[in-house]
Amino acid sequence: MPDLPNHAMEAEFGRLLVDQLAPEELPLFGAISRAFFADPKRARTPRGGGDEILGFGLAEAAGLLTPAVLAAASQLVLYFTEEVGKASAKAGADFAVEEVKRLFRREPAATKLNDAQLAEIRAIALGTARQFKLSNARAAMLADALVGHFLPGSSAP
Amino acid sequence: MTASRPASRRKSRLNPFVFPSDTSLRIILLFVFVIAADILQWSKLAIVRLDFARDLEKCLQGAPFFSMPIMQDLAKSQKCYTPLLSYQNLTIGLGLLLLTAATGTIYWWYPVWEARRLRLTPLDPAEAPGLSATLRELCVIAGLRHWPEFLWNPVNTSHLALAFGRGGTYRVGLTGALALLHHTDPAAFRAVLLHELAHIRNGDVERAYIAMALWWGFLLTAVPPYLFVELVSARSSFDAADAAGLLVEATLITGIVLFTRNAVLRARELYADARSFAWCRDEATFTRIFAGLRPVKGMRRLFSPHPSPARRRRLLDDTDEMFRFGFWDAFGAGAAASFIWVTFEFLVGAHFLQSLPMSMPIGTGTSFAVFVVPIAIWLPLVAGAASIAMWRTTLLALLRGETVRQVIRIAFALAAGVVLVVPTFLSAAILISATGGPAHQYVEQIAAPWSSILVAALGVTVLLTILLIGALVLFLQWVEACATSWLSVLLYSLSPRGPFWIGILVSSVLALSWFSLACIMFGVILYWLAVKHFSTLSIFWFLLIGNASFPANLITWVALVAFWGFPLSAGLWGLRGERKAYAEWPFLDAAPAEAPPIERPLRVRRALLIGLFGGLAAGVALPWLRLPLPPGALHEVGFPETALAAMIVSMALTSMAAQGAIAAVVALAVPKLLIPHAMFAAFVAGWLLTAAEALHLPTAMSLSSVVDVVLTPVVSGGALFALIVSSIMSALRLLADTTLGWLRSRHCACH
């Protein structure tokens, strides 16, 4: 089953990050990303999810990272679209989309991000990690990976 | 998967599924509590809604309604209480209807809500073929006749698996994080999923969701209506003390229901663990999983819906603790019993008050019915539950070569539950009112100092508890004797089910019989205490004669014969072949290849021979052994002062004493189960002694007279003597064994 076309970029970027941060999750990446983009609300922790009365929950085990990565990727797309749109309002929507793609792919022609934008990427990553109740270590790992990806001079994998 | 633990360290784990589980016992307890609490809440609502206390005060013209003169004045009581009773019956009916509807609806929709809450969708095998294949394999391991539908939420980041559903349509839901374990930690994945499938195999999915539905149904339909009516009715006069009282009351009632619900949930988890351990012997993985669970410490263990991980871990080594009846389970069963008793007492009392003709005085018959009928409803249930616990404990003791140590503990917990919870609470409330406390205007005042009342109340509570413990110890020891005799045979048979269920049925019926007899005896004793001329002999004699009339005679004979008949009938169960290995059913794992044989505790032939020869010898010697009667004895027992009457009474008493002596001999001659053997021998001897006594009677005496005047007193009186003597001998034997054991252990320690 293919990924939803309008989320292909986020999925592609997400797979890249999951491969880097939690490669063990790759076998289920396709199923998770399709489910996530079909209904991102499914990733929300249900009420009482911390203490399931009738289920077998492994409270101490580390949870999935993929949904958090995909959520962060979605947030970044929105953020970049907004930033690129602000910078080149007259160039049109198609240009913005292409520019965002270039950014994600780290093409040499892509706009260089400044320190404030990198700080915003870190903030987005940490905010998403909080939503997904990731541990501090995993949150920092996710933020570092995201920022590292967009750092000027970093090479494409 | 194989066990990582060396085989030599492992003892065979016992199969906790051979007898009804704690989950079943606790769900019954929950039902009882919820229904009784619902009735209580709605009856209080009726009182508050009608402002009945004020109306009653008017109707009784200021006299306290909780007083002997008012309670004995049926016409007045009917006149004053009828408006309440009709309304109360209506509200209770409405409350129960609402509870049923709410519970049923919640139960029905719970699985749908659960799937929506966790945002589960069907697992498409094309989406995760490996995962689906493993799940199918696990269903085969679990031996499920109908496979569950597997649902998942692949983006849920927490580790969770959940079996749910209703009425045979089951679902297992899993999160993405758990599904990932299939790739990262396949052993843990299998262990968790097998645990969930074990819930389905154990049939406890319905029970868990019924428990949840009962809790929510109660919380929605029983608590708020009463609180609302109470608050609305007492708008102006409601103060902080009233609010605190209301809060404490609501917390107590909901707390009991919640506590019982969580006990159900904890028990089912342990049984699912035990089942999954039998399917998957990967102890290292289970240990790792339990290490990752949140610990449940201290008092939280009593209130948590999850068992402590440490306890779950212990089940990997042995399941012995699942065979012991927990103190709080027994206490809860006792408390539930008294809760139902008081609730039904109230309902039956109200029914009698409404239906009795006004001309009829409230006498012993009515009081007896009001007292006994509610007990007859719950007693077989509690007796059945206690019997199941004893069968489990006895199986454990037999297979581990131990003695059953739980009798006194269970008896104490049950008795404490019965006496200390509802009756003590109600009595305390009435006593506080009776000594000038709150609501004193409704209760007849007692003119005695507080300290005396407190001492008297404590004395009565202690006395009742001790009496109840004594009766329960006797009953539980009898159940233990039945279980020992039957299990020593059934351990080599294919299945214990038939005799086990017959045993539980017999226990329940006998408990009811003994209770009825005890009530009759108590009533007779009370009656004779009220008569001026009485003596111990006259009370004793009339008790025995009273057993000749229907239905006491039927109850007595059934109780007498079943007492020794059921445990000793195990001796008739033939064992084929050599008894080298136990059957498979007692073990979760394979039965041990070599096990010490269980000694059959029955010596029926020995007891029969002692009974026969002892009875014959005493029968022949009866004319010379006759006990002398005290002066006026014949008059006391209502007989004419004739030689024949003297002979009948004297020979009957001698025969009873002879049966006591025969019981003592049997108790010395058999190694185990002293009391049933002794009772059997005494019964056999009783018939022979009756025959011997009948030889001395005039031939004109009718058979029915012989049965009433000779057979019934001799056999039932002899049984009483035999019971007392063999109980004393049994206690002495236990004391001697304990002392010897202690001395031996000291001796060993010294060397």
JSON list of N, CA, C and O in Angstrom, two decimals, chain B residues 105-151:
[
{"chain": "B", "resi": 105, "resn": "THR", "atom": "N", "xyz": [-26.42, -1.98, 29.82]},
{"chain": "B", "resi": 105, "resn": "THR", "atom": "CA", "xyz": [-26.05, -1.09, 28.72]},
{"chain": "B", "resi": 105, "resn": "THR", "atom": "C", "xyz": [-24.53, -0.88, 28.68]},
{"chain": "B", "resi": 105, "resn": "THR", "atom": "O", "xyz": [-23.91, -0.94, 27.62]},
{"chain": "B", "resi": 106, "resn": "ILE", "atom": "N", "xyz": [-23.98, -0.62, 29.85]},
{"chain": "B", "resi": 106, "resn": "ILE", "atom": "CA", "xyz": [-22.53, -0.38, 29.90]},
{"chain": "B", "resi": 106, "resn": "ILE", "atom": "C", "xyz": [-21.79, -1.64, 29.44]},
{"chain": "B", "resi": 106, "resn": "ILE", "atom": "O", "xyz": [-20.86, -1.57, 28.64]},
{"chain": "B", "resi": 107, "resn": "TYR", "atom": "N", "xyz": [-22.24, -2.79, 29.93]},
{"chain": "B", "resi": 107, "resn": "TYR", "atom": "CA", "xyz": [-21.59, -4.04, 29.55]},
{"chain": "B", "resi": 107, "resn": "TYR", "atom": "C", "xyz": [-21.65, -4.23, 28.03]},
{"chain": "B", "resi": 107, "resn": "TYR", "atom": "O", "xyz": [-20.68, -4.63, 27.39]},
{"chain": "B", "resi": 108, "resn": "TRP", "atom": "N", "xyz": [-22.81, -3.91, 27.46]},
{"chain": "B", "resi": 108, "resn": "TRP", "atom": "CA", "xyz": [-23.01, -4.12, 26.03]},
{"chain": "B", "resi": 108, "resn": "TRP", "atom": "C", "xyz": [-22.12, -3.20, 25.19]},
{"chain": "B", "resi": 108, "resn": "TRP", "atom": "O", "xyz": [-21.54, -3.60, 24.20]},
{"chain": "B", "resi": 109, "resn": "TRP", "atom": "N", "xyz": [-22.04, -1.96, 25.63]},
{"chain": "B", "resi": 109, "resn": "TRP", "atom": "CA", "xyz": [-21.31, -0.97, 24.84]},
{"chain": "B", "resi": 109, "resn": "TRP", "atom": "C", "xyz": [-19.84, -0.84, 25.20]},
{"chain": "B", "resi": 109, "resn": "TRP", "atom": "O", "xyz": [-19.08, -0.16, 24.51]},
{"chain": "B", "resi": 110, "resn": "TYR", "atom": "N", "xyz": [-19.42, -1.47, 26.26]},
{"chain": "B", "resi": 110, "resn": "TYR", "atom": "CA", "xyz": [-18.03, -1.32, 26.73]},
{"chain": "B", "resi": 110, "resn": "TYR", "atom": "C", "xyz": [-17.02, -1.69, 25.63]},
{"chain": "B", "resi": 110, "resn": "TYR", "atom": "O", "xyz": [-16.06, -0.93, 25.35]},
{"chain": "B", "resi": 111, "resn": "PRO", "atom": "N", "xyz": [-17.19, -2.85, 24.96]},
{"chain": "B", "resi": 111, "resn": "PRO", "atom": "CA", "xyz": [-16.20, -3.22, 23.94]},
{"chain": "B", "resi": 111, "resn": "PRO", "atom": "C", "xyz": [-16.14, -2.18, 22.81]},
{"chain": "B", "resi": 111, "resn": "PRO", "atom": "O", "xyz": [-15.06, -1.88, 22.30]},
{"chain": "B", "resi": 112, "resn": "VAL", "atom": "N", "xyz": [-17.31, -1.63, 22.45]},
{"chain": "B", "resi": 112, "resn": "VAL", "atom": "CA", "xyz": [-17.34, -0.64, 21.37]},
{"chain": "B", "resi": 112, "resn": "VAL", "atom": "C", "xyz": [-16.57, 0.60, 21.81]},
{"chain": "B", "resi": 112, "resn": "VAL", "atom": "O", "xyz": [-15.74, 1.15, 21.09]},
{"chain": "B", "resi": 113, "resn": "TRP", "atom": "N", "xyz": [-16.85, 1.00, 23.05]},
{"chain": "B", "resi": 113, "resn": "TRP", "atom": "CA", "xyz": [-16.19, 2.18, 23.61]},
{"chain": "B", "resi": 113, "resn": "TRP", "atom": "C", "xyz": [-14.68, 1.95, 23.73]},
{"chain": "B", "resi": 113, "resn": "TRP", "atom": "O", "xyz": [-13.88, 2.84, 23.43]},
{"chain": "B", "resi": 114, "resn": "GLU", "atom": "N", "xyz": [-14.32, 0.75, 24.14]},
{"chain": "B", "resi": 114, "resn": "GLU", "atom": "CA", "xyz": [-12.91, 0.41, 24.32]},
{"chain": "B", "resi": 114, "resn": "GLU", "atom": "C", "xyz": [-12.17, 0.52, 22.99]},
{"chain": "B", "resi": 114, "resn": "GLU", "atom": "O", "xyz": [-11.07, 1.09, 22.91]},
{"chain": "B", "resi": 115, "resn": "ALA", "atom": "N", "xyz": [-12.80, 0.00, 21.92]},
{"chain": "B", "resi": 115, "resn": "ALA", "atom": "CA", "xyz": [-12.17, 0.06, 20.60]},
{"chain": "B", "resi": 115, "resn": "ALA", "atom": "C", "xyz": [-12.04, 1.51, 20.13]},
{"chain": "B", "resi": 115, "resn": "ALA", "atom": "O", "xyz": [-11.04, 1.90, 19.54]},
{"chain": "B", "resi": 116, "resn": "ARG", "atom": "N", "xyz": [-13.09, 2.30, 20.45]},
{"chain": "B", "resi": 116, "resn": "ARG", "atom": "CA", "xyz": [-13.03, 3.72, 20.02]},
{"chain": "B", "resi": 116, "resn": "ARG", "atom": "C", "xyz": [-12.00, 4.49, 20.83]},
{"chain": "B", "resi": 116, "resn": "ARG", "atom": "O", "xyz": [-11.27, 5.31, 20.30]},
{"chain": "B", "resi": 117, "resn": "ARG", "atom": "N", "xyz": [-11.98, 4.20, 22.12]},
{"chain": "B", "resi": 117, "resn": "ARG", "atom": "CA", "xyz": [-11.06, 4.94, 23.00]},
{"chain": "B", "resi": 117, "resn": "ARG", "atom": "C", "xyz": [-9.61, 4.72, 22.58]},
{"chain": "B", "resi": 117, "resn": "ARG", "atom": "O", "xyz": [-8.82, 5.66, 22.54]},
{"chain": "B", "resi": 118, "resn": "LEU", "atom": "N", "xyz": [-9.30, 3.48, 22.28]},
{"chain": "B", "resi": 118, "resn": "LEU", "atom": "CA", "xyz": [-7.92, 3.17, 21.89]},
{"chain": "B", "resi": 118, "resn": "LEU", "atom": "C", "xyz": [-7.70, 3.35, 20.39]},
{"chain": "B", "resi": 118, "resn": "LEU", "atom": "O", "xyz": [-6.61, 3.09, 19.89]},
{"chain": "B", "resi": 119, "resn": "ARG", "atom": "N", "xyz": [-8.77, 3.77, 19.67]},
{"chain": "B", "resi": 119, "resn": "ARG", "atom": "CA", "xyz": [-8.71, 4.01, 18.22]},
{"chain": "B", "resi": 119, "resn": "ARG", "atom": "C", "xyz": [-8.16, 2.78, 17.50]},
{"chain": "B", "resi": 119, "resn": "ARG", "atom": "O", "xyz": [-7.19, 2.86, 16.73]},
{"chain": "B", "resi": 120, "resn": "LEU", "atom": "N", "xyz": [-8.79, 1.66, 17.79]},
{"chain": "B", "resi": 120, "resn": "LEU", "atom": "CA", "xyz": [-8.32, 0.40, 17.21]},
{"chain": "B", "resi": 120, "resn": "LEU", "atom": "C", "xyz": [-9.04, 0.14, 15.89]},
{"chain": "B", "resi": 120, "resn": "LEU", "atom": "O", "xyz": [-10.23, 0.44, 15.75]},
{"chain": "B", "resi": 121, "resn": "THR", "atom": "N", "xyz": [-8.31, -0.43, 14.95]},
{"chain": "B", "resi": 121, "resn": "THR", "atom": "CA", "xyz": [-8.91, -0.86, 13.68]},
{"chain": "B", "resi": 121, "resn": "THR", "atom": "C", "xyz": [-8.45, -2.29, 13.41]},
{"chain": "B", "resi": 121, "resn": "THR", "atom": "O", "xyz": [-7.44, -2.72, 13.95]},
{"chain": "B", "resi": 122, "resn": "PRO", "atom": "N", "xyz": [-9.20, -3.02, 12.59]},
{"chain": "B", "resi": 122, "resn": "PRO", "atom": "CA", "xyz": [-8.81, -4.42, 12.34]},
{"chain": "B", "resi": 122, "resn": "PRO", "atom": "C", "xyz": [-7.40, -4.51, 11.76]},
{"chain": "B", "resi": 122, "resn": "PRO", "atom": "O", "xyz": [-7.00, -3.68, 10.94]},
{"chain": "B", "resi": 123, "resn": "LEU", "atom": "N", "xyz": [-6.71, -5.50, 12.22]},
{"chain": "B", "resi": 123, "resn": "LEU", "atom": "CA", "xyz": [-5.33, -5.73, 11.74]},
{"chain": "B", "resi": 123, "resn": "LEU", "atom": "C", "xyz": [-5.42, -6.45, 10.39]},
{"chain": "B", "resi": 123, "resn": "LEU", "atom": "O", "xyz": [-5.92, -7.58, 10.32]},
{"chain": "B", "resi": 124, "resn": "ASP", "atom": "N", "xyz": [-4.94, -5.79, 9.36]},
{"chain": "B", "resi": 124, "resn": "ASP", "atom": "CA", "xyz": [-4.98, -6.38, 8.02]},
{"chain": "B", "resi": 124, "resn": "ASP", "atom": "C", "xyz": [-3.73, -7.26, 7.85]},
{"chain": "B", "resi": 124, "resn": "ASP", "atom": "O", "xyz": [-2.60, -6.76, 7.93]},
{"chain": "B", "resi": 125, "resn": "PRO", "atom": "N", "xyz": [-3.91, -8.56, 7.59]},
{"chain": "B", "resi": 125, "resn": "PRO", "atom": "CA", "xyz": [-2.74, -9.44, 7.46]},
{"chain": "B", "resi": 125, "resn": "PRO", "atom": "C", "xyz": [-1.78, -8.96, 6.36]},
{"chain": "B", "resi": 125, "resn": "PRO", "atom": "O", "xyz": [-0.58, -9.20, 6.46]},
{"chain": "B", "resi": 126, "resn": "ALA", "atom": "N", "xyz": [-2.32, -8.27, 5.33]},
{"chain": "B", "resi": 126, "resn": "ALA", "atom": "CA", "xyz": [-1.43, -7.80, 4.27]},
{"chain": "B", "resi": 126, "resn": "ALA", "atom": "C", "xyz": [-0.52, -6.68, 4.77]},
{"chain": "B", "resi": 126, "resn": "ALA", "atom": "O", "xyz": [0.58, -6.47, 4.27]},
{"chain": "B", "resi": 127, "resn": "GLU", "atom": "N", "xyz": [-0.98, -5.97, 5.79]},
{"chain": "B", "resi": 127, "resn": "GLU", "atom": "CA", "xyz": [-0.24, -4.84, 6.36]},
{"chain": "B", "resi": 127, "resn": "GLU", "atom": "C", "xyz": [0.96, -5.35, 7.18]},
{"chain": "B", "resi": 127, "resn": "GLU", "atom": "O", "xyz": [2.04, -4.76, 7.15]},
{"chain": "B", "resi": 128, "resn": "ALA", "atom": "N", "xyz": [0.75, -6.43, 7.93]},
{"chain": "B", "resi": 128, "resn": "ALA", "atom": "CA", "xyz": [1.82, -6.98, 8.78]},
{"chain": "B", "resi": 128, "resn": "ALA", "atom": "C", "xyz": [1.71, -8.51, 8.74]},
{"chain": "B", "resi": 128, "resn": "ALA", "atom": "O", "xyz": [1.20, -9.13, 9.68]},
{"chain": "B", "resi": 129, "resn": "PRO", "atom": "N", "xyz": [2.19, -9.12, 7.65]},
{"chain": "B", "resi": 129, "resn": "PRO", "atom": "CA", "xyz": [1.99, -10.58, 7.49]},
{"chain": "B", "resi": 129, "resn": "PRO", "atom": "C", "xyz": [2.67, -11.41, 8.58]},
{"chain": "B", "resi": 129, "resn": "PRO", "atom": "O", "xyz": [2.09, -12.38, 9.08]},
{"chain": "B", "resi": 130, "resn": "GLY", "atom": "N", "xyz": [3.87, -11.00, 8.97]},
{"chain": "B", "resi": 130, "resn": "GLY", "atom": "CA", "xyz": [4.60, -11.77, 9.99]},
{"chain": "B", "resi": 130, "resn": "GLY", "atom": "C", "xyz": [3.87, -11.74, 11.32]},
{"chain": "B", "resi": 130, "resn": "GLY", "atom": "O", "xyz": [3.71, -12.76, 12.00]},
{"chain": "B", "resi": 131, "resn": "LEU", "atom": "N", "xyz": [3.43, -10.55, 11.66]},
{"chain": "B", "resi": 131, "resn": "LEU", "atom": "CA", "xyz": [2.71, -10.37, 12.93]},
{"chain": "B", "resi": 131, "resn": "LEU", "atom": "C", "xyz": [1.43, -11.21, 12.93]},
{"chain": "B", "resi": 131, "resn": "LEU", "atom": "O", "xyz": [1.13, -11.91, 13.91]},
{"chain": "B", "resi": 132, "resn": "SER", "atom": "N", "xyz": [0.69, -11.17, 11.84]},
{"chain": "B", "resi": 132, "resn": "SER", "atom": "CA", "xyz": [-0.56, -11.92, 11.77]},
{"chain": "B", "resi": 132, "resn": "SER", "atom": "C", "xyz": [-0.30, -13.42, 11.88]},
{"chain": "B", "resi": 132, "resn": "SER", "atom": "O", "xyz": [-1.06, -14.14, 12.54]},
{"chain": "B", "resi": 133, "resn": "ALA", "atom": "N", "xyz": [0.77, -13.88, 11.24]},
{"chain": "B", "resi": 133, "resn": "ALA", "atom": "CA", "xyz": [1.09, -15.31, 11.30]},
{"chain": "B", "resi": 133, "resn": "ALA", "atom": "C", "xyz": [1.39, -15.72, 12.74]},
{"chain": "B", "resi": 133, "resn": "ALA", "atom": "O", "xyz": [0.93, -16.77, 13.22]},
{"chain": "B", "resi": 134, "resn": "THR", "atom": "N", "xyz": [2.14, -14.88, 13.45]},
{"chain": "B", "resi": 134, "resn": "THR", "atom": "CA", "xyz": [2.46, -15.20, 14.85]},
{"chain": "B", "resi": 134, "resn": "THR", "atom": "C", "xyz": [1.20, -15.23, 15.70]},
{"chain": "B", "resi": 134, "resn": "THR", "atom": "O", "xyz": [1.04, -16.10, 16.56]},
{"chain": "B", "resi": 135, "resn": "LEU", "atom": "N", "xyz": [0.30, -14.30, 15.46]},
{"chain": "B", "resi": 135, "resn": "LEU", "atom": "CA", "xyz": [-0.93, -14.26, 16.26]},
{"chain": "B", "resi": 135, "resn": "LEU", "atom": "C", "xyz": [-1.76, -15.52, 16.03]},
{"chain": "B", "resi": 135, "resn": "LEU", "atom": "O", "xyz": [-2.33, -16.07, 16.98]},
{"chain": "B", "resi": 136, "resn": "ARG", "atom": "N", "xyz": [-1.78, -15.99, 14.79]},
{"chain": "B", "resi": 136, "resn": "ARG", "atom": "CA", "xyz": [-2.52, -17.23, 14.50]},
{"chain": "B", "resi": 136, "resn": "ARG", "atom": "C", "xyz": [-1.87, -18.40, 15.22]},
{"chain": "B", "resi": 136, "resn": "ARG", "atom": "O", "xyz": [-2.55, -19.25, 15.80]},
{"chain": "B", "resi": 137, "resn": "GLU", "atom": "N", "xyz": [-0.56, -18.41, 15.22]},
{"chain": "B", "resi": 137, "resn": "GLU", "atom": "CA", "xyz": [0.18, -19.49, 15.90]},
{"chain": "B", "resi": 137, "resn": "GLU", "atom": "C", "xyz": [-0.13, -19.49, 17.41]},
{"chain": "B", "resi": 137, "resn": "GLU", "atom": "O", "xyz": [-0.33, -20.53, 18.02]},
{"chain": "B", "resi": 138, "resn": "LEU", "atom": "N", "xyz": [-0.19, -18.29, 17.98]},
{"chain": "B", "resi": 138, "resn": "LEU", "atom": "CA", "xyz": [-0.47, -18.19, 19.42]},
{"chain": "B", "resi": 138, "resn": "LEU", "atom": "C", "xyz": [-1.89, -18.65, 19.74]},
{"chain": "B", "resi": 138, "resn": "LEU", "atom": "O", "xyz": [-2.14, -19.24, 20.80]},
{"chain": "B", "resi": 139, "resn": "CYS", "atom": "N", "xyz": [-2.83, -18.40, 18.83]},
{"chain": "B", "resi": 139, "resn": "CYS", "atom": "CA", "xyz": [-4.20, -18.87, 19.05]},
{"chain": "B", "resi": 139, "resn": "CYS", "atom": "C", "xyz": [-4.24, -20.39, 19.07]},
{"chain": "B", "resi": 139, "resn": "CYS", "atom": "O", "xyz": [-5.00, -21.00, 19.84]},
{"chain": "B", "resi": 140, "resn": "VAL", "atom": "N", "xyz": [-3.41, -21.01, 18.23]},
{"chain": "B", "resi": 140, "resn": "VAL", "atom": "CA", "xyz": [-3.35, -22.48, 18.22]},
{"chain": "B", "resi": 140, "resn": "VAL", "atom": "C", "xyz": [-2.78, -22.97, 19.55]},
{"chain": "B", "resi": 140, "resn": "VAL", "atom": "O", "xyz": [-3.30, -23.90, 20.16]},
{"chain": "B", "resi": 141, "resn": "ILE", "atom": "N", "xyz": [-1.72, -22.32, 20.02]},
{"chain": "B", "resi": 141, "resn": "ILE", "atom": "CA", "xyz": [-1.12, -22.71, 21.32]},
{"chain": "B", "resi": 141, "resn": "ILE", "atom": "C", "xyz": [-2.16, -22.58, 22.43]},
{"chain": "B", "resi": 141, "resn": "ILE", "atom": "O", "xyz": [-2.26, -23.44, 23.31]},
{"chain": "B", "resi": 142, "resn": "ALA", "atom": "N", "xyz": [-2.95, -21.51, 22.37]},
{"chain": "B", "resi": 142, "resn": "ALA", "atom": "CA", "xyz": [-3.94, -21.27, 23.43]},
{"chain": "B", "resi": 142, "resn": "ALA", "atom": "C", "xyz": [-5.12, -22.22, 23.34]},
{"chain": "B", "resi": 142, "resn": "ALA", "atom": "O", "xyz": [-5.93, -22.29, 24.27]},
{"chain": "B", "resi": 143, "resn": "GLY", "atom": "N", "xyz": [-5.23, -22.96, 22.25]},
{"chain": "B", "resi": 143, "resn": "GLY", "atom": "CA", "xyz": [-6.32, -23.93, 22.12]},
{"chain": "B", "resi": 143, "resn": "GLY", "atom": "C", "xyz": [-7.69, -23.29, 22.13]},
{"chain": "B", "resi": 143, "resn": "GLY", "atom": "O", "xyz": [-8.63, -23.84, 22.70]},
{"chain": "B", "resi": 144, "resn": "LEU", "atom": "N", "xyz": [-7.78, -22.13, 21.49]},
{"chain": "B", "resi": 144, "resn": "LEU", "atom": "CA", "xyz": [-9.07, -21.43, 21.48]},
{"chain": "B", "resi": 144, "resn": "LEU", "atom": "C", "xyz": [-9.97, -22.02, 20.39]},
{"chain": "B", "resi": 144, "resn": "LEU", "atom": "O", "xyz": [-9.53, -22.22, 19.26]},
{"chain": "B", "resi": 145, "resn": "ARG", "atom": "N", "xyz": [-11.22, -22.27, 20.77]},
{"chain": "B", "resi": 145, "resn": "ARG", "atom": "CA", "xyz": [-12.15, -22.82, 19.79]},
{"chain": "B", "resi": 145, "resn": "ARG", "atom": "C", "xyz": [-12.56, -21.74, 18.78]},
{"chain": "B", "resi": 145, "resn": "ARG", "atom": "O", "xyz": [-12.67, -21.98, 17.60]},
{"chain": "B", "resi": 146, "resn": "HIS", "atom": "N", "xyz": [-12.81, -20.54, 19.31]},
{"chain": "B", "resi": 146, "resn": "HIS", "atom": "CA", "xyz": [-13.15, -19.43, 18.43]},
{"chain": "B", "resi": 146, "resn": "HIS", "atom": "C", "xyz": [-12.06, -18.38, 18.57]},
{"chain": "B", "resi": 146, "resn": "HIS", "atom": "O", "xyz": [-11.84, -17.86, 19.66]},
{"chain": "B", "resi": 147, "resn": "TRP", "atom": "N", "xyz": [-11.40, -18.11, 17.48]},
{"chain": "B", "resi": 147, "resn": "TRP", "atom": "CA", "xyz": [-10.29, -17.16, 17.54]},
{"chain": "B", "resi": 147, "resn": "TRP", "atom": "C", "xyz": [-10.83, -15.74, 17.68]},
{"chain": "B", "resi": 147, "resn": "TRP", "atom": "O", "xyz": [-11.85, -15.39, 17.07]},
{"chain": "B", "resi": 148, "resn": "PRO", "atom": "N", "xyz": [-10.10, -14.92, 18.42]},
{"chain": "B", "resi": 148, "resn": "PRO", "atom": "CA", "xyz": [-10.55, -13.53, 18.55]},
{"chain": "B", "resi": 148, "resn": "PRO", "atom": "C", "xyz": [-10.21, -12.72, 17.30]},
{"chain": "B", "resi": 148, "resn": "PRO", "atom": "O", "xyz": [-9.36, -13.13, 16.50]},
{"chain": "B", "resi": 149, "resn": "GLU", "atom": "N", "xyz": [-10.87, -11.59, 17.17]},
{"chain": "B", "resi": 149, "resn": "GLU", "atom": "CA", "xyz": [-10.51, -10.67, 16.10]},
{"chain": "B", "resi": 149, "resn": "GLU", "atom": "C", "xyz": [-9.36, -9.80, 16.63]},
{"chain": "B", "resi": 149, "resn": "GLU", "atom": "O", "xyz": [-9.44, -9.31, 17.76]},
{"chain": "B", "resi": 150, "resn": "PHE", "atom": "N", "xyz": [-8.33, -9.64, 15.82]},
{"chain": "B", "resi": 150, "resn": "PHE", "atom": "CA", "xyz": [-7.20, -8.82, 16.28]},
{"chain": "B", "resi": 150, "resn": "PHE", "atom": "C", "xyz": [-7.34, -7.40, 15.73]},
{"chain": "B", "resi": 150, "resn": "PHE", "atom": "O", "xyz": [-7.57, -7.22, 14.53]},
{"chain": "B", "resi": 151, "resn": "LEU", "atom": "N", "xyz": [-7.25, -6.44, 16.64]},
{"chain": "B", "resi": 151, "resn": "LEU", "atom": "CA", "xyz": [-7.32, -5.03, 16.26]},
{"chain": "B", "resi": 151, "resn": "LEU", "atom": "C", "xyz": [-6.02, -4.37, 16.68]},
{"chain": "B", "resi": 151, "resn": "LEU", "atom": "O", "xyz": [-5.35, -4.85, 17.59]}
]
